[in-house]
Amino acid sequence: MGIHVKNVDPRVKRTRQLLQQAFMELFQENGFSAITVQDIAERATVNRATFYAHFDDKYALMDSLMREQFQNAIMSTLPLPAILRASTLRALIEAVFDYLAQVNGHCKPSDKQFDPFLEKAVQQELSNILLTWLQQGKTSDRGQHVPVEITAEVMSWAIFGVAIQWSRGERSVPTEQMVNFVLAVLTAGAAGVTPGLLPE
């Protein structure tokens, strides 16, 4: 699916989890701009050198946390094995809508400063998932007219762009209907670029 679980030393994993948990607590208490590396290290009961052994700065920590949360949300939703089919693409689109609705439902207006970081993390992870699927399904007789990397980027931005706008708005159109709209556009587009790309 494009999400890989790495073999990480349990102590390293535990320290990262402590730092991420400390960051989340401080974020909820004070907002992002007020958080310092020192605050995070103290809350996690580690020193600054330990923090910097894991993350370059608080932005890198936030990026890793958002990517992990998004990956977990996707993994808990997609059917296995996850390959590129209309049904899995629908599940992926729906998971993105649900994740962004949840994130934007918990954010205060003062938290909006980290929106660009959220957008980068989610869109890149989404693109990686789609690229993996496209590469798995690529065969020489499919008549690929557009490189899979470009196809993955276009699809990921289409999904993410609509989902982020919907999640920040009134949400007057139900999630299921929005998912159907996005799926219809992507399916029609994919058929024109690569016939047979999205089997049922």
CSV table of C-alpha atoms in Angstrom, one decimal:
chain,number,residue,atom,x,y,z
A,1,MET,CA,0.0,0.0,0.0
A,2,GLY,CA,3.0,2.3,0.2
A,3,ILE,CA,3.1,2.3,4.0
A,4,HIS,CA,5.9,0.4,5.5
A,5,VAL,CA,6.5,-0.6,9.1
A,6,LYS,CA,10.2,-0.3,9.8
A,7,ASN,CA,12.1,-2.4,12.3
A,8,VAL,CA,12.9,0.2,15.0
A,9,ASP,CA,14.7,-0.3,18.3
A,10,PRO,CA,11.9,-0.4,21.0
A,11,ARG,CA,13.8,2.2,23.0
A,12,VAL,CA,14.0,4.5,20.0
A,13,LYS,CA,10.3,4.0,19.3
A,14,ARG,CA,9.4,4.7,22.9
A,15,THR,CA,11.4,7.9,23.0
A,16,ARG,CA,9.7,9.1,19.8
A,17,GLN,CA,6.3,8.3,21.2
A,18,LEU,CA,7.1,10.2,24.4
A,19,LEU,CA,8.2,13.3,22.3
A,20,GLN,CA,5.1,13.1,20.1
A,21,GLN,CA,2.8,12.7,23.1
A,22,ALA,CA,4.5,15.7,24.8
A,23,PHE,CA,4.1,17.7,21.7
A,24,MET,CA,0.4,16.9,21.4
A,25,GLU,CA,-0.3,17.8,25.0
A,26,LEU,CA,1.5,21.1,24.7
A,27,PHE,CA,-0.2,21.8,21.3
A,28,GLN,CA,-3.6,21.3,22.9
A,29,GLU,CA,-2.7,23.4,25.9
A,30,ASN,CA,-0.9,26.3,24.3
A,31,GLY,CA,-1.1,26.1,20.5
A,32,PHE,CA,1.8,25.5,18.1
A,33,SER,CA,3.6,28.9,18.1
A,34,ALA,CA,4.0,28.8,21.9
A,35,ILE,CA,5.8,25.4,22.0
A,36,THR,CA,9.6,25.3,22.2
A,37,VAL,CA,11.9,22.3,21.9
A,38,GLN,CA,12.8,22.8,25.6
A,39,ASP,CA,9.1,22.5,26.5
A,40,ILE,CA,8.7,19.3,24.6
A,41,ALA,CA,11.9,17.8,26.0
A,42,GLU,CA,10.9,18.7,29.6
A,43,ARG,CA,7.4,17.3,29.2
A,44,ALA,CA,8.8,14.1,27.7
A,45,THR,CA,11.3,13.9,30.5
A,46,VAL,CA,14.3,13.8,28.1
A,47,ASN,CA,17.1,16.3,27.4
A,48,ARG,CA,17.4,18.6,24.4
A,49,ALA,CA,20.2,16.4,22.9
A,50,THR,CA,17.8,13.4,22.9
A,51,PHE,CA,15.1,15.5,21.2
A,52,TYR,CA,17.6,16.5,18.5
A,53,ALA,CA,18.7,12.9,18.0
A,54,HIS,CA,15.2,12.2,16.8
A,55,PHE,CA,14.0,15.4,15.2
A,56,ASP,CA,15.6,18.5,13.7
A,57,ASP,CA,13.0,20.8,15.2
A,58,LYS,CA,9.4,21.1,16.3
A,59,TYR,CA,8.3,21.3,12.7
A,60,ALA,CA,10.0,18.0,11.9
A,61,LEU,CA,8.3,16.4,14.9
A,62,MET,CA,4.9,17.8,13.8
A,63,ASP,CA,5.5,16.5,10.3
A,64,SER,CA,6.3,13.0,11.5
A,65,LEU,CA,3.3,12.9,13.8
A,66,MET,CA,0.9,14.0,11.1
A,67,ARG,CA,2.3,11.5,8.6
A,68,GLU,CA,2.0,8.6,11.2
A,69,GLN,CA,-1.6,9.7,12.2
A,70,PHE,CA,-2.6,9.8,8.5
A,71,GLN,CA,-1.0,6.4,7.8
A,72,ASN,CA,-2.7,4.8,10.7
A,73,ALA,CA,-6.1,6.3,9.6
A,74,ILE,CA,-5.6,4.9,6.1
A,75,MET,CA,-4.4,1.5,7.3
A,76,SER,CA,-7.4,1.0,9.5
A,77,THR,CA,-9.8,1.8,6.7
A,78,LEU,CA,-8.4,0.1,3.5
A,79,PRO,CA,-9.2,-3.5,2.7
A,80,LEU,CA,-6.3,-5.9,2.3
A,81,PRO,CA,-4.7,-6.5,0.0
A,82,ALA,CA,-4.8,-2.9,-1.0
A,83,ILE,CA,-4.4,-2.7,-4.8
A,84,LEU,CA,-5.6,-0.1,-7.2
A,85,ARG,CA,-9.2,-0.9,-8.0
A,86,ALA,CA,-12.3,1.3,-8.0
A,87,SER,CA,-13.3,-0.1,-4.6
A,88,THR,CA,-10.0,0.6,-2.9
A,89,LEU,CA,-9.8,4.0,-4.5
A,90,ARG,CA,-13.2,4.8,-3.1
A,91,ALA,CA,-12.1,3.6,0.3
A,92,LEU,CA,-9.0,5.7,0.1
A,93,ILE,CA,-10.9,8.8,-0.9
A,94,GLU,CA,-13.4,8.3,1.9
A,95,ALA,CA,-10.6,7.8,4.4
A,96,VAL,CA,-9.0,11.1,3.3
A,97,PHE,CA,-12.3,13.0,3.7
A,98,ASP,CA,-12.9,11.5,7.1
A,99,TYR,CA,-9.3,12.2,8.3
A,100,LEU,CA,-9.4,15.8,7.2
A,101,ALA,CA,-12.8,16.4,8.7
A,102,GLN,CA,-11.6,15.0,12.0
A,103,VAL,CA,-8.5,17.2,11.9
A,104,ASN,CA,-10.3,20.4,11.0
A,105,GLY,CA,-13.0,19.6,13.6
A,106,HIS,CA,-10.4,19.6,16.4
A,107,CYS,CA,-8.4,22.7,15.2
A,108,LYS,CA,-9.0,26.1,16.7
A,109,PRO,CA,-8.6,29.2,14.4
A,110,SER,CA,-5.2,29.9,16.0
A,111,ASP,CA,-4.0,26.5,14.9
A,112,LYS,CA,-4.4,27.3,11.2
A,113,GLN,CA,-0.7,28.4,11.0
A,114,PHE,CA,0.3,24.7,10.6
A,115,ASP,CA,-2.1,24.1,7.7
A,116,PRO,CA,0.7,24.2,5.1
A,117,PHE,CA,2.5,21.5,7.1
A,118,LEU,CA,-0.6,19.3,7.3
A,119,GLU,CA,-1.2,19.8,3.5
A,120,LYS,CA,2.3,18.8,2.6
A,121,ALA,CA,2.4,15.7,4.8
A,122,VAL,CA,-1.1,14.4,3.8
A,123,GLN,CA,-0.7,15.1,0.1
A,124,GLN,CA,2.8,13.5,-0.1
A,125,GLU,CA,1.6,10.4,1.8
A,126,LEU,CA,-1.4,10.1,-0.4
A,127,SER,CA,0.7,10.4,-3.5
A,128,ASN,CA,3.1,7.7,-2.2
A,129,ILE,CA,0.2,5.3,-1.7
A,130,LEU,CA,-1.2,6.0,-5.2
A,131,LEU,CA,2.2,5.7,-6.8
A,132,THR,CA,2.8,2.3,-5.1
A,133,TRP,CA,-0.6,1.1,-6.4
A,134,LEU,CA,0.1,2.4,-9.9
A,135,GLN,CA,3.5,0.7,-10.0
A,136,GLN,CA,2.0,-2.6,-8.9
A,137,GLY,CA,-0.6,-2.5,-11.6
A,138,LYS,CA,1.7,-1.3,-14.4
A,139,THR,CA,2.1,-3.7,-17.2
A,140,SER,CA,3.7,-3.2,-20.6
A,141,ASP,CA,0.4,-3.9,-22.5
A,142,ARG,CA,-1.7,-1.3,-20.8
A,143,GLY,CA,-0.6,1.5,-23.1
A,144,GLN,CA,0.5,3.9,-20.4
A,145,HIS,CA,0.5,7.4,-21.9
A,146,VAL,CA,1.3,9.4,-18.8
A,147,PRO,CA,4.2,8.5,-16.4
A,148,VAL,CA,2.8,6.8,-13.2
A,149,GLU,CA,4.6,9.5,-11.1
A,150,ILE,CA,2.6,12.3,-12.8
A,151,THR,CA,-0.7,10.2,-12.6
A,152,ALA,CA,-0.1,9.7,-8.8
A,153,GLU,CA,0.5,13.4,-8.3
A,154,VAL,CA,-2.6,14.5,-10.2
A,155,MET,CA,-4.8,11.9,-8.4
A,156,SER,CA,-3.5,12.8,-5.0
A,157,TRP,CA,-4.0,16.6,-5.5
A,158,ALA,CA,-7.5,16.0,-6.9
A,159,ILE,CA,-8.5,14.0,-3.8
A,160,PHE,CA,-6.7,16.2,-1.3
A,161,GLY,CA,-7.8,19.5,-2.8
A,162,VAL,CA,-11.5,18.7,-2.8
A,163,ALA,CA,-11.3,17.0,0.6
A,164,ILE,CA,-9.5,19.9,2.3
A,165,GLN,CA,-11.9,22.5,0.9
A,166,TRP,CA,-14.9,20.4,1.9
A,167,SER,CA,-13.6,19.8,5.4
A,168,ARG,CA,-13.0,23.5,6.0
A,169,GLY,CA,-16.4,24.6,4.7
A,170,GLU,CA,-20.0,24.1,5.6
A,171,ARG,CA,-20.0,20.4,4.6
A,172,SER,CA,-23.5,20.8,3.1
A,173,VAL,CA,-22.8,18.0,0.7
A,174,PRO,CA,-22.6,14.6,2.5
A,175,THR,CA,-19.3,12.8,2.6
A,176,GLU,CA,-20.6,9.9,0.5
A,177,GLN,CA,-21.8,12.1,-2.3
A,178,MET,CA,-18.5,14.0,-2.3
A,179,VAL,CA,-16.6,10.7,-2.5
A,180,ASN,CA,-18.7,9.6,-5.4
A,181,PHE,CA,-18.0,12.9,-7.2
A,182,VAL,CA,-14.3,12.6,-6.8
A,183,LEU,CA,-14.3,8.9,-7.7
A,184,ALA,CA,-16.3,9.6,-10.9
A,185,VAL,CA,-13.9,12.3,-12.0
A,186,LEU,CA,-10.8,10.2,-11.3
A,187,THR,CA,-12.3,7.1,-12.9
A,188,ALA,CA,-13.2,9.0,-16.1
A,189,GLY,CA,-9.8,10.7,-16.2
A,190,ALA,CA,-7.9,7.5,-15.6
A,191,ALA,CA,-9.8,5.7,-18.3
A,192,GLY,CA,-8.7,8.3,-20.8
A,193,VAL,CA,-5.0,8.1,-19.8
A,194,THR,CA,-4.7,4.4,-19.2
A,195,PRO,CA,-7.5,2.1,-20.3
A,196,GLY,CA,-8.3,-0.6,-17.7
A,197,LEU,CA,-6.4,1.2,-14.9
A,198,LEU,CA,-9.3,1.0,-12.5
A,199,PRO,CA,-11.0,-2.4,-12.5
A,200,GLU,CA,-14.0,-2.9,-10.2
